[in-house]
Short mmCIF file of C-alpha atoms in Angstrom, two decimals:
data_model
loop_
_atom_site.label_atom_id
_atom_site.label_comp_id
_atom_site.label_asym_id
_atom_site.label_seq_id
_atom_site.Cartn_x
_atom_site.Cartn_y
_atom_site.Cartn_z
CA MET A 122 -6.63 -75.67 118.14
CA SER A 123 -6.04 -79.40 118.87
CA ALA A 124 -7.61 -82.31 116.79
CA GLY A 125 -9.38 -84.78 118.89
CA PRO A 126 -7.77 -88.30 119.18
CA GLY A 127 -9.86 -89.57 116.08
CA LEU A 128 -9.35 -86.79 114.00
CA ARG A 129 -6.59 -85.68 111.59
CA LEU A 130 -6.06 -82.71 110.32
CA VAL A 131 -6.11 -82.54 106.69
CA PRO A 132 -4.38 -79.51 105.17
CA ALA A 133 -5.92 -77.93 102.12
CA ALA A 134 -2.98 -78.34 99.84
CA ASP A 135 -4.57 -75.96 97.19
CA GLY A 136 -2.12 -73.38 97.04
CA PRO A 137 1.06 -73.62 94.52
CA GLY A 138 3.30 -73.24 97.87
CA ASP A 139 1.71 -76.09 99.38
CA ILE A 140 2.15 -77.98 96.36
CA ASP A 141 6.00 -77.37 96.30
CA GLY A 142 6.38 -78.19 100.24
CA LEU A 143 4.64 -81.27 99.92
CA LEU A 144 6.90 -82.35 96.90
CA ILE A 145 9.86 -81.08 98.93
CA ARG A 146 8.87 -83.48 101.70
CA VAL A 147 7.96 -86.18 99.30
CA ALA A 148 11.50 -86.26 97.98
CA ARG A 149 12.58 -86.95 101.65
CA GLY A 150 10.58 -90.17 101.82
CA ASP A 151 7.41 -88.55 103.46
CA ARG A 152 4.72 -90.97 102.56
CA THR A 153 2.09 -89.03 104.03
CA ALA A 154 3.04 -85.93 102.06
CA PHE A 155 3.07 -88.24 99.04
CA GLU A 156 -0.61 -89.01 99.59
CA GLU A 157 -1.64 -85.56 100.13
CA LEU A 158 0.13 -84.59 97.00
CA TYR A 159 -1.86 -87.43 95.10
CA ASP A 160 -5.00 -86.19 96.74
CA ALA A 161 -4.27 -82.71 95.62
CA LEU A 162 -3.38 -83.30 91.91
CA SER A 163 -4.75 -86.64 91.25
CA SER A 164 -7.70 -85.22 89.42
CA ALA A 165 -5.88 -82.90 87.45
CA VAL A 166 -3.52 -85.76 86.29
CA TYR A 167 -6.01 -88.21 85.81
CA GLY A 168 -8.40 -85.55 83.88
CA LEU A 169 -5.58 -84.63 81.66
CA SER A 170 -4.65 -88.17 80.80
CA ARG A 171 -7.99 -89.06 80.24
CA ARG A 172 -8.62 -86.36 77.70
CA VAL A 173 -5.21 -87.11 75.84
CA VAL A 174 -5.75 -91.23 76.00
CA ARG A 175 -9.42 -91.16 75.75
CA ASP A 176 -9.53 -94.56 77.60
CA PRO A 177 -10.47 -94.46 81.41
CA ALA A 178 -8.78 -97.62 82.21
CA ARG A 179 -5.79 -96.53 80.14
CA ALA A 180 -5.91 -93.29 81.95
CA GLU A 181 -5.56 -94.71 85.02
CA ASP A 182 -2.51 -96.74 84.13
CA VAL A 183 -0.88 -93.00 83.16
CA THR A 184 -1.92 -91.77 86.08
CA GLN A 185 -0.44 -94.25 88.15
CA GLU A 186 2.98 -93.97 86.09
CA VAL A 187 2.72 -90.33 86.45
CA PHE A 188 2.66 -90.67 90.39
CA LEU A 189 5.29 -93.50 90.67
CA GLU A 190 7.65 -90.99 88.66
CA VAL A 191 6.73 -88.10 90.73
CA TRP A 192 7.59 -90.53 93.78
CA ARG A 193 11.07 -91.78 92.41
CA LYS A 194 12.05 -88.52 91.03
CA ALA A 195 10.66 -86.00 93.44
CA SER A 196 14.72 -85.38 94.52
CA ARG A 197 14.83 -83.79 91.10
CA PHE A 198 12.36 -81.19 91.31
CA ASP A 199 14.06 -77.70 91.82
CA ALA A 200 11.68 -75.09 93.14
CA ALA A 201 13.92 -72.62 91.67
CA ARG A 202 12.99 -73.69 88.04
CA GLY A 203 9.14 -73.71 88.38
CA LYS A 204 6.39 -74.90 90.35
CA ALA A 205 5.72 -78.13 91.65
CA LYS A 206 2.16 -78.64 90.10
CA THR A 207 3.58 -77.45 86.60
CA TRP A 208 6.34 -80.12 86.91
CA VAL A 209 3.87 -82.98 87.78
CA MET A 210 1.94 -81.87 85.22
CA THR A 211 4.46 -81.47 82.54
CA ILE A 212 5.29 -85.32 83.55
CA ALA A 213 1.56 -86.27 82.93
CA HIS A 214 1.15 -84.61 79.66
CA ARG A 215 4.39 -86.33 78.47
CA ARG A 216 3.22 -89.56 79.67
CA ALA A 217 -0.07 -89.30 78.37
CA VAL A 218 0.95 -88.26 74.95
CA ASP A 219 3.77 -91.05 74.83
CA ALA A 220 0.91 -93.48 75.65
CA VAL A 221 -1.23 -92.32 72.77
CA ARG A 222 1.86 -92.48 70.01
CA ARG A 223 2.72 -95.91 71.26
CA ALA A 224 -0.96 -96.98 70.82
CA GLU A 225 -1.03 -95.27 67.27
CA ALA A 226 2.09 -96.85 66.25
CA GLN A 227 0.99 -100.45 67.62
CA ARG A 228 -2.66 -99.85 65.89
CA ARG A 229 -1.04 -98.98 62.62
CA GLN A 230 1.11 -102.00 62.84
CA ASP A 231 -1.69 -104.38 63.84
CA HIS A 232 -4.73 -103.49 61.54
CA HIS A 233 -3.18 -101.56 59.20
CA GLY A 234 -4.93 -98.48 59.69
CA ALA A 235 -8.31 -99.72 60.99
CA PRO A 236 -9.96 -97.04 63.02
CA ASP A 237 -8.94 -96.81 66.70
CA GLU A 238 -11.44 -98.44 69.13
CA VAL A 239 -11.70 -96.20 72.36
CA SER A 240 -14.22 -96.41 74.95
CA PHE A 241 -14.84 -92.71 75.83
CA ASP A 242 -17.05 -91.77 78.29
CA GLU A 243 -17.96 -88.24 77.94
CA PRO A 244 -15.92 -86.38 80.60
CA ALA A 245 -18.17 -83.28 80.84
CA ASP A 246 -20.28 -84.30 83.71
CA HIS A 247 -17.34 -85.50 85.75
CA LEU A 248 -15.41 -82.27 85.10
CA ILE A 249 -14.60 -80.46 88.48
CA ARG A 250 -15.35 -76.88 87.88
CA THR A 251 -13.61 -74.30 89.68
CA GLU A 252 -13.10 -70.50 89.12
CA GLU A 253 -9.36 -71.21 87.93
CA HIS A 254 -10.94 -73.56 85.22
CA GLY A 255 -13.33 -71.03 84.45
CA ALA A 256 -10.48 -68.53 83.62
CA VAL A 257 -8.70 -70.93 81.60
CA ARG A 258 -12.02 -71.26 79.29
CA ASP A 259 -12.35 -67.83 79.20
CA CYS A 260 -8.79 -67.37 78.16
CA LEU A 261 -8.68 -69.96 75.74
CA ASP A 262 -11.76 -67.78 73.87
CA SER A 263 -9.21 -64.96 73.57
CA LEU A 264 -7.11 -67.02 71.26
CA THR A 265 -7.45 -66.88 67.62
CA ASP A 266 -9.04 -69.89 66.03
CA LEU A 267 -5.86 -70.96 64.22
CA GLN A 268 -3.95 -70.26 67.59
CA LEU A 269 -6.91 -72.52 69.59
CA GLU A 270 -6.78 -75.32 67.27
CA SER A 271 -3.03 -75.71 66.92
CA VAL A 272 -2.80 -75.46 70.86
CA ARG A 273 -5.41 -77.90 71.45
CA LEU A 274 -4.76 -80.35 68.50
CA ALA A 275 -1.00 -80.50 69.97
CA TYR A 276 -1.93 -80.70 73.65
CA PHE A 277 -4.89 -82.97 73.91
CA ASN A 278 -4.79 -84.88 70.96
CA GLY A 279 -0.93 -85.28 71.13
CA TYR A 280 -0.23 -84.62 67.40
CA THR A 281 3.29 -82.97 66.63
CA TYR A 282 3.42 -79.48 65.21
CA GLY A 283 4.00 -81.41 61.88
CA GLU A 284 0.83 -83.40 62.27
CA VAL A 285 -1.02 -80.35 63.11
CA ALA A 286 0.47 -78.48 60.10
CA THR A 287 -1.04 -81.34 57.74
CA LEU A 288 -4.35 -81.50 59.68
CA LEU A 289 -4.97 -77.71 59.22
CA ASP A 290 -3.31 -77.40 56.04
CA LYS A 291 -0.90 -74.60 56.99
CA PRO A 292 2.76 -74.16 56.44
CA LEU A 293 4.90 -75.60 58.97
CA PRO A 294 6.33 -72.19 60.38
CA THR A 295 2.75 -70.87 60.89
CA ILE A 296 1.76 -73.55 63.12
CA LYS A 297 5.01 -73.38 65.18
CA THR A 298 4.40 -69.65 65.63
CA ARG A 299 0.68 -70.12 66.51
CA MET A 300 1.64 -72.47 68.93
CA ARG A 301 3.92 -70.04 70.53
CA ASP A 302 1.89 -67.21 70.48
CA GLY A 303 -1.11 -68.89 71.44
CA LEU A 304 0.31 -70.17 74.62
CA ILE A 305 1.80 -66.42 75.22
CA ARG A 306 -1.63 -65.10 74.56
CA LEU A 307 -3.12 -67.68 77.12
CA ARG A 308 -0.27 -67.06 79.95
CA ASP A 309 -0.55 -63.26 79.44
CA CYS A 310 -4.46 -63.79 79.99
CA LEU A 311 -4.33 -66.09 83.03
CA GLU A 312 -1.94 -63.67 84.63
CA GLY A 313 -4.52 -60.86 84.29
CA ALA A 314 -7.09 -62.97 85.68
CA ARG A 315 -5.35 -63.57 88.93
CA MET B 643 19.63 -71.68 63.51
CA SER B 644 18.76 -69.17 66.23
CA THR B 645 15.76 -67.48 65.21
CA ASP B 646 14.12 -70.51 63.89
CA VAL B 647 14.95 -72.68 67.06
CA HIS B 648 13.77 -70.09 69.21
CA THR B 649 10.02 -70.31 67.80
CA LEU B 650 9.70 -74.05 68.66
CA SER B 651 9.45 -72.91 72.72
CA GLY B 652 5.45 -73.12 72.14
CA ALA B 653 5.59 -76.77 70.32
CA TYR B 654 8.00 -77.98 72.70
CA ALA B 655 5.95 -76.67 75.74
CA LEU B 656 2.94 -79.01 74.22
CA ASP B 657 5.24 -81.88 73.77
CA ALA B 658 4.64 -81.46 70.08
CA LEU B 659 8.23 -81.98 68.76
CA ASP B 660 9.41 -85.38 67.48
CA PRO B 661 12.19 -86.87 70.03
CA ARG B 662 15.08 -85.67 67.82
CA GLU B 663 13.85 -82.14 67.46
CA ALA B 664 12.96 -82.20 71.31
CA ARG B 665 16.42 -83.34 72.04
CA ASP B 666 18.06 -80.38 69.89
CA PHE B 667 15.82 -77.93 71.50
CA GLU B 668 16.90 -79.10 75.05
CA GLN B 669 20.45 -78.52 73.96
CA HIS B 670 19.39 -74.99 72.77
CA LEU B 671 17.52 -74.52 75.81
CA ALA B 672 20.65 -75.34 78.04
CA GLU B 673 22.56 -72.45 76.48
CA CYS B 674 19.57 -69.88 76.36
CA ALA B 675 18.76 -68.52 79.76
CA VAL B 676 15.75 -66.42 78.17
CA CYS B 677 14.29 -69.49 76.22
CA ARG B 678 14.24 -71.52 79.42
CA ALA B 679 12.34 -68.93 81.22
CA GLU B 680 9.97 -68.45 78.46
CA VAL B 681 9.48 -72.64 78.41
CA ALA B 682 8.80 -72.60 81.89
CA GLU B 683 5.95 -70.13 81.35
CA LEU B 684 4.63 -71.53 78.55
CA GLN B 685 4.66 -74.94 80.18
CA GLU B 686 2.87 -73.59 83.17
CA ALA B 687 0.09 -72.12 80.78
CA ALA B 688 -0.02 -75.24 79.29
CA SER B 689 -0.47 -77.09 82.65
CA LEU B 690 -3.20 -74.91 83.71
CA MET B 691 -5.07 -75.79 80.61
CA GLY B 692 -4.37 -79.38 81.41
CA ALA B 693 -5.80 -79.07 84.87
CA ALA B 694 -8.83 -77.31 83.76
CA GLU B 695 -9.86 -81.00 82.49
CA ALA B 696 -9.70 -82.35 86.14
CA ALA B 697 -11.61 -85.16 86.83
CA PRO B 698 -11.37 -87.80 89.76
CA PRO B 699 -10.07 -91.14 89.37
CA SER B 700 -11.19 -94.18 91.20
CA SER B 701 -10.58 -94.73 94.74
CA ALA B 702 -9.14 -98.04 93.49
CA LEU B 703 -6.43 -96.10 91.86
CA ARG B 704 -5.28 -94.66 95.09
CA ASP B 705 -4.98 -98.00 96.97
CA ARG B 706 -3.07 -99.57 93.80
CA LEU B 707 -0.76 -96.85 93.69
CA LEU B 708 0.22 -96.48 97.54
CA GLU B 709 0.79 -100.41 97.46
CA ALA B 710 3.06 -99.69 94.31
CA VAL B 711 4.88 -96.75 96.10
CA ASP B 712 5.74 -99.19 98.98
CA ARG B 713 7.65 -101.35 96.78
CA THR B 714 9.29 -98.49 94.58
CA PRO B 715 12.78 -97.09 95.87
CA GLN B 716 13.58 -93.24 95.28
CA VAL B 717 16.20 -91.62 93.14
CA PRO B 718 18.74 -90.02 95.48
CA PRO B 719 19.47 -86.60 94.60
CA LEU B 720 22.96 -87.30 93.10
CA SER B 721 22.68 -85.12 90.22
CA ALA B 722 21.32 -82.01 91.80
CA PRO B 723 23.01 -78.80 90.07
CA PRO B 724 24.51 -77.09 93.07
CA ALA B 725 23.09 -73.14 93.57
CA ALA B 726 21.59 -73.14 90.47
CA VAL B 727 19.20 -70.10 91.47
CA GLY B 728 18.53 -66.97 89.41
CA ALA B 729 19.01 -66.17 85.66
CA ASP B 730 21.49 -69.15 85.11
CA ALA B 731 19.04 -71.85 86.52
CA PRO B 732 17.91 -73.99 84.02
CA ALA B 733 14.15 -74.52 83.06
CA THR B 734 12.31 -77.47 84.18
CA ALA B 735 12.66 -79.04 80.65
CA VAL B 736 16.36 -78.72 80.57
CA SER B 737 17.93 -82.42 80.86
CA LEU B 738 20.70 -82.71 83.19
CA ASP B 739 22.75 -83.82 80.47
CA ALA B 740 22.01 -81.18 78.40
CA ALA B 741 22.61 -78.58 81.24
CA ARG B 742 25.81 -80.24 82.02
CA ARG B 743 27.13 -80.18 78.69
CA ALA B 744 26.53 -76.38 78.57
CA ARG B 745 28.29 -75.72 81.84
CA ARG B 746 31.78 -76.16 81.58
CA PRO B 747 33.81 -73.38 83.66
CA ARG B 748 37.59 -73.78 83.99
CA VAL B 749 37.77 -74.64 87.86
CA ARG B 750 40.58 -75.52 89.79
CA LEU B 751 41.21 -76.70 93.30
CA PHE B 752 42.87 -74.37 95.39
CA ALA B 753 44.13 -74.16 98.87
CA ALA B 754 41.05 -76.52 99.74
CA ALA B 755 43.06 -77.48 103.05
CA ALA B 756 43.54 -73.85 104.19
CA ALA B 757 39.77 -73.56 103.94
CA VAL B 758 38.76 -76.51 106.43
CA ALA B 759 37.92 -75.82 109.94
CA VAL B 760 39.25 -78.16 112.37
CA ALA B 761 37.78 -79.04 115.70
CA ALA B 762 38.03 -82.24 117.70
CA VAL B 763 34.91 -84.32 117.37
CA GLY B 764 34.63 -87.87 118.70
CA GLY B 765 33.59 -90.58 115.89
CA ILE B 766 33.89 -93.85 114.90
CA VAL B 767 35.83 -94.35 111.89
CA VAL B 768 34.58 -97.22 109.59
CA THR B 769 37.65 -99.49 109.12
CA ASP B 770 38.61 -100.53 105.39
CA ALA B 771 38.24 -103.91 106.42
CA MET B 772 34.37 -103.28 107.54
CA ARG B 773 34.33 -101.58 103.99
CA THR B 774 35.34 -104.25 101.66
CA ASP B 775 32.23 -105.85 101.13
CA GLN B 776 30.41 -102.82 100.70
CA PRO B 777 29.38 -101.47 97.35
CA THR B 778 31.70 -98.35 96.35
CA LEU B 779 31.64 -95.17 94.98
CA ALA B 780 28.83 -94.60 92.64
CA ALA B 781 29.74 -94.81 89.03
CA GLY B 782 29.18 -91.06 88.46
CA VAL B 783 31.39 -90.13 91.29
CA THR B 784 34.28 -92.65 90.13
CA GLN B 785 33.90 -91.18 86.55
CA VAL B 786 34.85 -87.92 87.81
CA PHE B 787 37.73 -89.18 89.76
CA ARG B 788 39.09 -90.72 86.98
CA ALA B 789 38.87 -88.09 84.26
CA ALA B 790 41.79 -87.41 82.54
CA ASP B 791 41.93 -83.67 83.62
CA ALA B 792 40.45 -84.47 87.34
CA GLN B 793 42.02 -81.99 89.78
CA GLU B 794 41.56 -83.89 93.19
CA ALA B 795 42.34 -82.86 96.93
CA THR B 796 41.79 -84.77 100.08
CA VAL B 797 41.26 -82.82 103.37
CA ALA B 798 40.73 -84.03 106.92
CA THR B 799 37.34 -83.30 108.55
CA ALA B 800 36.54 -82.09 111.89
CA ASN B 801 35.02 -85.27 112.99
CA GLY B 802 37.87 -87.29 112.28
CA GLY B 803 37.36 -88.42 108.46
CA ARG B 804 38.65 -87.62 105.28
CA VAL B 805 36.86 -86.20 102.31
CA SER B 806 38.15 -86.21 98.54
CA VAL B 807 37.09 -83.73 96.25
CA ALA B 808 37.82 -84.30 92.29
CA MET B 809 36.99 -81.64 89.60
CA SER B 810 36.74 -82.16 86.19
CA ALA B 811 36.30 -79.48 83.69
CA GLY B 812 35.82 -81.84 80.62
CA GLU B 813 33.15 -83.81 82.50
CA GLY B 814 31.79 -80.56 83.68
CA ARG B 815 31.17 -82.42 87.07
CA MET B 816 32.63 -82.43 90.54
CA ALA B 817 32.37 -85.42 92.65
CA VAL B 818 33.04 -86.11 96.52
CA ASP B 819 34.20 -89.15 97.83
CA THR B 820 32.61 -89.25 101.46
CA SER B 821 33.20 -93.11 101.86
CA ARG B 822 35.79 -92.24 104.62
CA LEU B 823 33.80 -90.48 106.75
CA PRO B 824 32.97 -91.72 110.04
CA ALA B 825 29.86 -93.88 110.22
CA LEU B 826 26.57 -91.84 111.53
CA GLY B 827 23.96 -93.48 113.67
CA SER B 828 20.56 -94.29 111.90
CA ARG B 829 19.14 -91.20 112.82
CA GLN B 830 21.97 -88.89 111.01
CA VAL B 831 23.01 -88.40 107.62
CA TYR B 832 25.61 -86.23 105.91
CA GLN B 833 24.63 -83.41 103.69
CA LEU B 834 26.13 -81.77 101.14
CA TRP B 835 25.84 -77.95 100.87
CA THR B 836 26.84 -75.41 98.21
CA LEU B 837 27.82 -72.01 100.01
CA THR B 838 27.36 -68.67 98.09
CA ASP B 839 26.91 -65.27 99.32
CA ALA B 840 22.90 -66.11 98.99
CA GLY B 841 23.52 -68.83 101.65
CA PRO B 842 23.75 -72.47 101.86
CA VAL B 843 22.01 -74.36 99.20
CA SER B 844 21.40 -78.38 99.65
CA ALA B 845 23.28 -80.22 97.31
CA ALA B 846 22.84 -83.60 98.07
CA VAL B 847 21.69 -85.79 101.30
CA LEU B 848 23.90 -88.56 101.46
CA GLU B 849 21.66 -91.66 102.58
CA ASP B 850 24.85 -93.92 101.95
CA ALA B 851 28.24 -92.24 102.54
CA ALA B 852 29.94 -94.94 100.85
CA THR B 853 28.66 -94.25 97.40
CA GLY B 854 29.78 -90.42 97.41
CA ALA B 855 28.11 -87.53 95.33
CA ALA B 856 28.46 -85.97 92.25
CA MET B 857 27.00 -82.87 90.76
CA ASP B 858 27.67 -80.35 88.04
CA LEU B 859 30.64 -77.84 88.44
CA PRO B 860 29.57 -75.01 90.93
CA ALA B 861 29.91 -71.47 89.76
CA ALA B 862 33.01 -69.45 90.49
CA GLY B 863 32.83 -68.48 94.17
CA THR B 864 30.85 -71.35 95.30
CA ARG B 865 32.33 -73.26 98.60
CA ILE B 866 31.21 -76.86 99.34
CA ALA B 867 30.36 -77.69 102.82
CA ILE B 868 29.14 -80.96 104.59
CA THR B 869 27.14 -81.22 107.74
CA ILE B 870 25.61 -83.83 110.05
CA GLU B 871 22.10 -83.63 109.96
CA PRO B 872 18.88 -85.69 111.06
CA VAL B 873 17.79 -88.54 108.62
CA GLY B 874 16.02 -86.81 105.36
CA GLY B 875 18.14 -84.05 105.29
CA SER B 876 17.76 -80.43 106.30
CA GLU B 877 16.39 -77.31 104.61
CA GLN B 878 19.12 -75.34 106.11
CA PRO B 879 22.24 -76.53 107.86
CA THR B 880 21.63 -77.33 111.53
CA THR B 881 25.16 -78.20 112.48
CA GLN B 882 28.61 -76.51 112.12
CA PRO B 883 30.14 -78.02 108.93
CA ILE B 884 32.63 -80.98 109.26
CA VAL B 885 34.43 -79.38 106.72
CA VAL B 886 34.15 -76.55 103.91
CA VAL B 887 36.20 -76.86 100.47
CA ASP B 888 37.08 -73.68 98.57
CA PRO B 889 37.30 -74.62 95.01
CA ALA B 890 38.89 -71.16 93.65
CA ASP B 891 39.23 -70.36 89.89
CA VAL B 892 42.47 -69.14 89.24
#
């Protein structure tokens, strides 16, 4: 199969193996691989960032930081330790949570506790729906209410488990445990869905 | 603190620990292979939950980012842990520092010269005079050579250069001084490998041989090899090693 002179074959980087391969090429300075990696993961990174930081402009800043870190530190990715997509998404979540906590600290300092103002466009209509995402939603439904609330408040709102315990008025050990067994249940359910 | 700490894996995977707790937990992770495996799996589950929120960013962001990438240098793989495959491989979340602290086997450089394969290969040796103005060994490399307990050996390479290897059990690190290797053309680099029964694993691509490389102490039975590879490095060695060093545990 040959591509015409004006055509460019764009590999569909949808499998985890493809993402791993792309990241390994990025570590060697392959800019084309970086563009492909961005095209494959930018929606996931931006969508998560926006969900956590709420503000679309700030979410784009976070997304840019994440991919610059991925570019810079690609050589530190080790496929033996986990999937490339997980590596990128873990960086994304840390950066997003850091941004939220920094903004919150700043807000407390500036406004002495005045409510935070965010421009938040409802993401539902832009969400990319795929089968995999449907499986995540189904599996989240299999969690108990307390597991789900603990996991979501921490992951999407950037709260520490101490803050979650305060919000839900539960003892710290309970929240710690619910976060862990909630994620374990999610993991097991997603494995079964594959 | 073991049972209590162990239950933090969920909160850690959700980034829900405060910074001090996260550091403590990472230290625990470095010593607990089971915890590392669990955290890796929980992080994957969390990241799938995050990916389910996917929404496309503006196309302007792509342009901005690619422009920024062109101005951003990449971090070299100097600290890549060697041959960390299998049960002992640290999870994604383990910081290199934490992993380093945890692994301090007593390693002794043993009969290194005997393991060197010698063959006559031409090459232009960079003279000391040519090197004086160049930046010298990376700080992480000299740190190992200067460690109080450093054990050091210098061996000849098949292409007419010399390589020094230092190990420090106290630092938990090994360093390779490659500054006296012959200069390569612009299309070739030296690449460092760890050799085990499972085969060679890339430890570092030496974009600039003058800086050398440092890494965690390899597991017992691991040998270190250097090959000449195309720029960017190779998945697997494509040439015969110019040197193989055998750090044997006594």
